[in-house]
Short mmCIF file of C-alpha atoms and ligand atoms in Angstrom, two decimals:
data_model
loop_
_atom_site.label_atom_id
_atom_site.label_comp_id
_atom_site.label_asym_id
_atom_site.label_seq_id
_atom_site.Cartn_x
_atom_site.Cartn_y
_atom_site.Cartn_z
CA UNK A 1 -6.62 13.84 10.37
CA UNK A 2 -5.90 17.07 8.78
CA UNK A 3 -5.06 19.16 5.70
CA UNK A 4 -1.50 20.15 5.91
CA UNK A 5 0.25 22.23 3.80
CA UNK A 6 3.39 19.65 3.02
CA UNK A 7 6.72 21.40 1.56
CA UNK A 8 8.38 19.06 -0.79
CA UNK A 9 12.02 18.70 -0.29
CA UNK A 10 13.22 15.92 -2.60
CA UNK A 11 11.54 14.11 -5.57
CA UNK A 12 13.46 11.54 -6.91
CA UNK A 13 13.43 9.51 -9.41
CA UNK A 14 13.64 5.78 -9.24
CA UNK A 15 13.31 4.29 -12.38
CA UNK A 16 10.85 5.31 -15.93
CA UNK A 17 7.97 4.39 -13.50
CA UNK A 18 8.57 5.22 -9.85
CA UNK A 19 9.57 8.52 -8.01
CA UNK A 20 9.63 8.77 -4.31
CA UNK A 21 8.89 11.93 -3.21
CA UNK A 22 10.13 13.61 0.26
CA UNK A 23 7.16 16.21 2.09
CA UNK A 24 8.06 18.02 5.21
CA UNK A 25 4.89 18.20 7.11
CA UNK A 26 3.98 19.76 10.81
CA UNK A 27 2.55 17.28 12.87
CA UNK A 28 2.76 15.81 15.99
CA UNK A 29 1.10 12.64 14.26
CA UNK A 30 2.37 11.74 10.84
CA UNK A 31 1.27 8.43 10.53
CA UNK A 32 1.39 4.48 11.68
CA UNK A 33 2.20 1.35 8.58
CA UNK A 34 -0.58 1.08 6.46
CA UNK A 35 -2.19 4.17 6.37
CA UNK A 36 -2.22 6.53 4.29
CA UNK A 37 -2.31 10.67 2.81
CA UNK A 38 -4.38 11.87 -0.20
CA UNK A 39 -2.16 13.96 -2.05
CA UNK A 40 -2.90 17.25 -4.16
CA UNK A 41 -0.78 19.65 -5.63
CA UNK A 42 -1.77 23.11 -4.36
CA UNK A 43 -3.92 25.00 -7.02
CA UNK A 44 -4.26 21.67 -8.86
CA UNK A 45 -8.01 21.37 -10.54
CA UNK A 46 -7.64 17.54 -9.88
CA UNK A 47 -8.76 15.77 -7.27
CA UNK A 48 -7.21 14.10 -4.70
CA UNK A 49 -5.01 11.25 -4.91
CA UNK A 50 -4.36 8.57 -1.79
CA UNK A 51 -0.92 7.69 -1.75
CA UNK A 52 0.36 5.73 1.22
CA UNK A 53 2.87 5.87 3.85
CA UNK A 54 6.46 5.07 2.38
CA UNK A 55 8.72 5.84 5.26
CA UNK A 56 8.40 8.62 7.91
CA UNK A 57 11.85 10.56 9.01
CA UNK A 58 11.64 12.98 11.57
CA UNK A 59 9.06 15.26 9.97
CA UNK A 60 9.44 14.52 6.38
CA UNK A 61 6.58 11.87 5.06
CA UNK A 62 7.72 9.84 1.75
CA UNK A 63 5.72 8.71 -0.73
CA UNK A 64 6.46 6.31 -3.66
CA UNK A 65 4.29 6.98 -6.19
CA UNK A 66 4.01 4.70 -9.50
CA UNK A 67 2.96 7.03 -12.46
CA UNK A 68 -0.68 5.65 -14.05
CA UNK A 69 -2.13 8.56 -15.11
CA UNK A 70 -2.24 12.29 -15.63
CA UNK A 71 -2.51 13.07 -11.57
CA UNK A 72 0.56 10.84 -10.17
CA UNK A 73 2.13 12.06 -13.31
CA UNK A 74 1.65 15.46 -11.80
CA UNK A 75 2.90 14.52 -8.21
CA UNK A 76 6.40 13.54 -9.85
CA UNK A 77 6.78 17.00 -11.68
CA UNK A 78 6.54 18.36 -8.16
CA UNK A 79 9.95 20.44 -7.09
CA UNK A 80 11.89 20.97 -4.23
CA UNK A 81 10.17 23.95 -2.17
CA UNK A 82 6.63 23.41 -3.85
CA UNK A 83 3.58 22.95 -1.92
CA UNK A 84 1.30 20.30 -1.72
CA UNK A 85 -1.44 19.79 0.43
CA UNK A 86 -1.91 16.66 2.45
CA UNK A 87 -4.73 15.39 3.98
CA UNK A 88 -3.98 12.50 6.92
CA UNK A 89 -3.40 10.67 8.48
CA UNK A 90 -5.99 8.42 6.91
CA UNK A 91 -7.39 4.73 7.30
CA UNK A 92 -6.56 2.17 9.52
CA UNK A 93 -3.20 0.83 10.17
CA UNK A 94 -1.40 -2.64 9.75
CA UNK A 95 -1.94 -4.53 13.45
CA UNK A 96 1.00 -3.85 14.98
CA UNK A 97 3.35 -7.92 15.09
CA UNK A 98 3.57 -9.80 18.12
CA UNK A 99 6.95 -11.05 18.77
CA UNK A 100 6.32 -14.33 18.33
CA UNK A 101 4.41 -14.17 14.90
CA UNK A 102 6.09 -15.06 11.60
CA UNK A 103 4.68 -12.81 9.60
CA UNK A 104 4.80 -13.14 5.57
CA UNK A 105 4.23 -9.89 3.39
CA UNK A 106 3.01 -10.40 -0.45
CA UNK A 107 3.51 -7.52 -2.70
CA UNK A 108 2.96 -6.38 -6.24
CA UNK A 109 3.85 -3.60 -7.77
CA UNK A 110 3.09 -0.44 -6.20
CA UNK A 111 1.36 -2.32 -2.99
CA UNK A 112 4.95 -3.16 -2.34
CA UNK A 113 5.14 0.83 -0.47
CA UNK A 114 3.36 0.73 2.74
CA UNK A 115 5.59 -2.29 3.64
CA UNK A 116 8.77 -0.76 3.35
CA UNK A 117 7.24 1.45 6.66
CA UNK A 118 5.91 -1.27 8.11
CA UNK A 119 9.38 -3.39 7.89
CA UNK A 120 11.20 -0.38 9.77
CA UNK A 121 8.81 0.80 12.35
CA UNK A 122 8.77 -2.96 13.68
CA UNK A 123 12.67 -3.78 13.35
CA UNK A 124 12.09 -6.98 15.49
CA UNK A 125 9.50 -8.41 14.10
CA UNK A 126 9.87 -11.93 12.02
CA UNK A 127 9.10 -10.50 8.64
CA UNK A 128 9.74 -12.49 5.07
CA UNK A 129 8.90 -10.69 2.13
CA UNK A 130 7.55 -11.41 -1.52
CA UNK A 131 7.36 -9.16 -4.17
CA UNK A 132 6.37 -9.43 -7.29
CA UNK A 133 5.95 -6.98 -10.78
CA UNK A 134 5.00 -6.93 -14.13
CA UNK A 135 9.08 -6.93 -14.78
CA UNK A 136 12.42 -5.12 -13.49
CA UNK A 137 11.20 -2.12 -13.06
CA UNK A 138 8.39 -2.79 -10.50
CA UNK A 139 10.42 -5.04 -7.73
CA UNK A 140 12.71 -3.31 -5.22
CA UNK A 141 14.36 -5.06 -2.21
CA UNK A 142 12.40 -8.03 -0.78
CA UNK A 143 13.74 -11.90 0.48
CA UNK A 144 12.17 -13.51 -2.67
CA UNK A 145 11.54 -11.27 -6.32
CA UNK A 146 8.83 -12.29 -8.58
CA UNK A 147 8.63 -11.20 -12.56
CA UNK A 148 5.63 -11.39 -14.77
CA UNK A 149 8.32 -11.52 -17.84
CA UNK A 150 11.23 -13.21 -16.07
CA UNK A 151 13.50 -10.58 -16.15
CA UNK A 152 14.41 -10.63 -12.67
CA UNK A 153 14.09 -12.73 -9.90
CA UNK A 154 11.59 -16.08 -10.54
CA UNK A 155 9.31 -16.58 -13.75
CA UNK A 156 5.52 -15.95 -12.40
CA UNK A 157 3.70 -14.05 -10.30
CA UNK A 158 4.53 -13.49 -6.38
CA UNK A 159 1.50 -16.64 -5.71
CA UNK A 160 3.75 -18.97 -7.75
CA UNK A 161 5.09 -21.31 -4.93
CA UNK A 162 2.81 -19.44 -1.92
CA UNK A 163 0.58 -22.95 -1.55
CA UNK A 164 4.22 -24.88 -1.24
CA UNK A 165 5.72 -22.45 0.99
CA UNK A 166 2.76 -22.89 3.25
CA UNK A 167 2.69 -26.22 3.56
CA UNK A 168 6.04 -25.69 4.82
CA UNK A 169 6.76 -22.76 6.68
CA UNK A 170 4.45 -21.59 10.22
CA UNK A 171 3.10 -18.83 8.93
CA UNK A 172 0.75 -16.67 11.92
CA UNK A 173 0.04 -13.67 9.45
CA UNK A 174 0.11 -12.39 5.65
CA UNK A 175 -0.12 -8.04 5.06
CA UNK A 176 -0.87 -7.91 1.56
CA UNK A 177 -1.05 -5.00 -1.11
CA UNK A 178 -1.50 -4.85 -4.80
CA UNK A 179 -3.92 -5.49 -7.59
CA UNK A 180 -7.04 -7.24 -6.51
CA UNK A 181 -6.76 -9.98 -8.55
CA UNK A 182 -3.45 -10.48 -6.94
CA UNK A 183 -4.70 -10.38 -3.12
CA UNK A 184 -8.20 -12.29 -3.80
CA UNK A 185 -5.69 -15.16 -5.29
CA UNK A 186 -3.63 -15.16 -2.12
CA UNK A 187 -7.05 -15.38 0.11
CA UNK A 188 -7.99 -18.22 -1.83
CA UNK A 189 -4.67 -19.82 -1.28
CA UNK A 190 -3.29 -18.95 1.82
CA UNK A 191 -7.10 -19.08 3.88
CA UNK A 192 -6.95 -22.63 4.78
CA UNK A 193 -3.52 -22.02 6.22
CA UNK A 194 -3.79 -18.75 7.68
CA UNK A 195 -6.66 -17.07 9.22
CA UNK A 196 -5.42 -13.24 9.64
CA UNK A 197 -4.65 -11.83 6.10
CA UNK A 198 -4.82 -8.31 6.26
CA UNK A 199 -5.77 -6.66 2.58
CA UNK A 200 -4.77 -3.30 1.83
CA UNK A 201 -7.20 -2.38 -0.71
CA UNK A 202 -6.16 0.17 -3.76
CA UNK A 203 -9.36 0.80 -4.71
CA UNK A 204 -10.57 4.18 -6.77
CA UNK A 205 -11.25 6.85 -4.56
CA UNK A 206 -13.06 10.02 -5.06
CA UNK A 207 -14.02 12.46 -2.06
CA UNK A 208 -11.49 10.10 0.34
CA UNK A 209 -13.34 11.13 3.64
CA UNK A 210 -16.58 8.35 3.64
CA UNK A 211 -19.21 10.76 1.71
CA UNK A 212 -19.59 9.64 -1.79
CA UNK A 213 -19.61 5.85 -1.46
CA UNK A 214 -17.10 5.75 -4.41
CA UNK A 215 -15.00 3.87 -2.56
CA UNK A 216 -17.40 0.55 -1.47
CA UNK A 217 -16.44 -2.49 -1.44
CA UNK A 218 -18.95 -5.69 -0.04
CA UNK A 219 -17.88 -7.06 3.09
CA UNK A 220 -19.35 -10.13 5.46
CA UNK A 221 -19.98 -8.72 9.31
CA UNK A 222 -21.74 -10.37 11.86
CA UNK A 223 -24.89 -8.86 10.20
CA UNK A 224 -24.48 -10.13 6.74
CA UNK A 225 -23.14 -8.98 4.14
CA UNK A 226 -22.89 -4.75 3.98
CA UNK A 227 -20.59 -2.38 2.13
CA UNK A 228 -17.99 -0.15 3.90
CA UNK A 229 -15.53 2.79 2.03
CA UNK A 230 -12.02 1.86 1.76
CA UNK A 231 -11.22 5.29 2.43
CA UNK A 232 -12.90 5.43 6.05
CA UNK A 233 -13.16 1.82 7.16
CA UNK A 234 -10.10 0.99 5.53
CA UNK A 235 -7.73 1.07 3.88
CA UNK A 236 -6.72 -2.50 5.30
CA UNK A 237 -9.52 -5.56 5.43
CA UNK A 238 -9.40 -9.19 6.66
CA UNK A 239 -9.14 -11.10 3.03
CA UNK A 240 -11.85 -13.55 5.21
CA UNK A 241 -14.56 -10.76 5.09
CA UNK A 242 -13.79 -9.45 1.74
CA UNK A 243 -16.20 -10.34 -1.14
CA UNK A 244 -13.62 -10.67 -3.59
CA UNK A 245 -16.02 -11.34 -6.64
CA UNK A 246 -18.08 -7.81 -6.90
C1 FAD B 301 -5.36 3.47 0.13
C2 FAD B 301 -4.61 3.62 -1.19
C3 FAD B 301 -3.23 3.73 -1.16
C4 FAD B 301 -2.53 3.90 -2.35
N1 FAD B 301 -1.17 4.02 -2.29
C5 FAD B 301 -0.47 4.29 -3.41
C6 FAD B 301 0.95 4.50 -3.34
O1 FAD B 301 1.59 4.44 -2.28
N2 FAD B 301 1.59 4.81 -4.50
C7 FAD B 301 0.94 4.92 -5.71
O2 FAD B 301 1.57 5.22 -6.72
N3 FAD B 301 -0.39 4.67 -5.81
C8 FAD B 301 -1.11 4.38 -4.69
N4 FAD B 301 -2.47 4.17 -4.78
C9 FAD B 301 -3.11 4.21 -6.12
C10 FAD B 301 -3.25 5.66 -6.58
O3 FAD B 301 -4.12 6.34 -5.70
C11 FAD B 301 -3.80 5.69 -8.03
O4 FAD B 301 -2.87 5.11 -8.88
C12 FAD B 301 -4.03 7.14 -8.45
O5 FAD B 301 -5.19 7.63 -7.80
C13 FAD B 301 -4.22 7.24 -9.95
O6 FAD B 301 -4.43 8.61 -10.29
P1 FAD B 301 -4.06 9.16 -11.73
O7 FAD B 301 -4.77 10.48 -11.88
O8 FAD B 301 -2.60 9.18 -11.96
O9 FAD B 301 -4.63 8.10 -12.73
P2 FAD B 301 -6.08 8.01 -13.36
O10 FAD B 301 -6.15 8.91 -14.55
O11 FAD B 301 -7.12 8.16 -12.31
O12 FAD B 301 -6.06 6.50 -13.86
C14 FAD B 301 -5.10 6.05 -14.84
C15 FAD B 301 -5.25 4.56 -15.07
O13 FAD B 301 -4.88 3.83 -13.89
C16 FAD B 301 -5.94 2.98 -13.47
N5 FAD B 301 -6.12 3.19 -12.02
C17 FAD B 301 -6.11 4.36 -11.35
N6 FAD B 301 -6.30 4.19 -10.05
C18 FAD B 301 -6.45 2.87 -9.86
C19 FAD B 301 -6.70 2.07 -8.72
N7 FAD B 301 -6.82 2.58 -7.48
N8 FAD B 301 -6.82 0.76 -8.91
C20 FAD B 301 -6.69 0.22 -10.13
N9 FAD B 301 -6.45 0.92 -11.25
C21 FAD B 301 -6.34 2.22 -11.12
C22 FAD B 301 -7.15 3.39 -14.23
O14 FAD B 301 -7.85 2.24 -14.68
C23 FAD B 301 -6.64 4.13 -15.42
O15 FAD B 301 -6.56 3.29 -16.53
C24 FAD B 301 -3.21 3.97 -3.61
C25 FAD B 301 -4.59 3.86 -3.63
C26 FAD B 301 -5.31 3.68 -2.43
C27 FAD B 301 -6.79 3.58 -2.46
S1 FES B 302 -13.89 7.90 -1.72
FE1 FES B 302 -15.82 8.76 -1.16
S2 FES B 302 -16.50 7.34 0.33
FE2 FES B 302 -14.49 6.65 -0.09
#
């Protein structure tokens, strides 16, 4: 893990919502599926913001960043030829499939961009994908589209037929990302089916690196129940150990 100094060479915008922006970065390690950079524009006052791993071309790292606020508003004003600095590698990856795992990714919204990495680094893997969104402009390409409002794809959220599809599909793994709400639903579903649900957690983050504790979330170990920092032990949990109501 280190602070790079990234040079953006394309920022493009995807719909009102969504840009996916292109950083050339020097490193011999950019990154694995699932982990992910903080992200801060040089000379920026703000603080840091963790964005994950989109895709990875030769030595230019994309991000797709969903605008909430005033600092991934910021991050899509970015140019071609500005600087930004980027700190990563960070957190721990997706496990790598095993070739004869059916393996079932759950998205929603912006959760849906560490899988589009994951989904080409592992081109032979047996991967079906759900997304869902709040409406058309939060799905992108995935074998079955979900729509809060309908507008696109199937009426509901991405958990509307998960406990049918279970029942009838072998399912070895889920990789999930997205609200909480959304991935505590899925444990609660999709546990007495499947045992290895890995949760990439989106929580708030403030230093990034494991200091401040902003970060926590409650987890059950062997020792009980302790809290760990998304931003060092994660970002990517078994939905088994999380303590989904904190
Ligand atoms: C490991 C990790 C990977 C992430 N990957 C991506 C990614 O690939 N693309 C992307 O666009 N975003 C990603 N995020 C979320 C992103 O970091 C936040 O949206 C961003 O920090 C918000 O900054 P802001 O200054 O724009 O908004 P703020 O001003 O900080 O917040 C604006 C509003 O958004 C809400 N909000 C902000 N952050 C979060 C959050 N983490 N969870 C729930 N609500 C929140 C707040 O309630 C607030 O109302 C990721 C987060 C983590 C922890
Ligand atoms: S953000 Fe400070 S410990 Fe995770």
């Amino acid at each position: 893990m280190k602070d790079h100094i990234g040079i953006v060479v394309n920022n493009k915008k995807i719909n009102e919502l969504y840009n996916v922006i292109s950083v050339q970065i020097e490193n011999a390690n950019l990154g694995t599926p699932g982990q992910f950079y903080e992200l801060k524009v040089k000379y920026s006052q703000r603080m840091r913001i963790p964005i994950s791993i989109y895709n990875i071309t030769d030595n230019v790292v994309e991000f797709m960043v969903k605008i909430v606020g005033d600092g991934t508003k910021e991050l899509t004003q970015l140019k071609e030829k500005d600087t930004i600095m980027a700190l990563g590698p960070l957190g721990n990856p997706f496990t790598p499939p095993q070739a004869d795992q059916n393996c079932l990714i759950l998205s929603g919204g912006v959760g849906y961009a560490p899988f589009y990495y994951f989904k080409k680094h592992y081109p032979k893997a047996n991967i079906t994908w759900f997304h869902g969104g709040a409406n058309r402009n939060e799905v992108f390409e995935a074998d079955r589209i979900f729509t809060n409002d309908g507008s696109i794809g199937i009426k509901g959220f991405v958990t509307a037929d998960l406990h049918e599809y279970l029942q009838n599909n072998k399912v070895d793994r889920i990789l999930t990302c997205g609200p909480r709400i959304m991935m505590k639903n899925i444990a609660n579903i999709a546990l007495p089916f499947v045992k290895d649900i890995e949760c990439s957690l989106e929580e708030y983050m403030a230093c990034g690196i494991g200091v401040c504790y902003g970060c926590a979330v409650k987890v059950k170990t062997a020792k009980g129940l302790v809290y760990k920092t998304v931003c060092k032990d994660g970002a990517i949990f078994q939905g088994s150990e999380v303590i989904w109501d904190e």
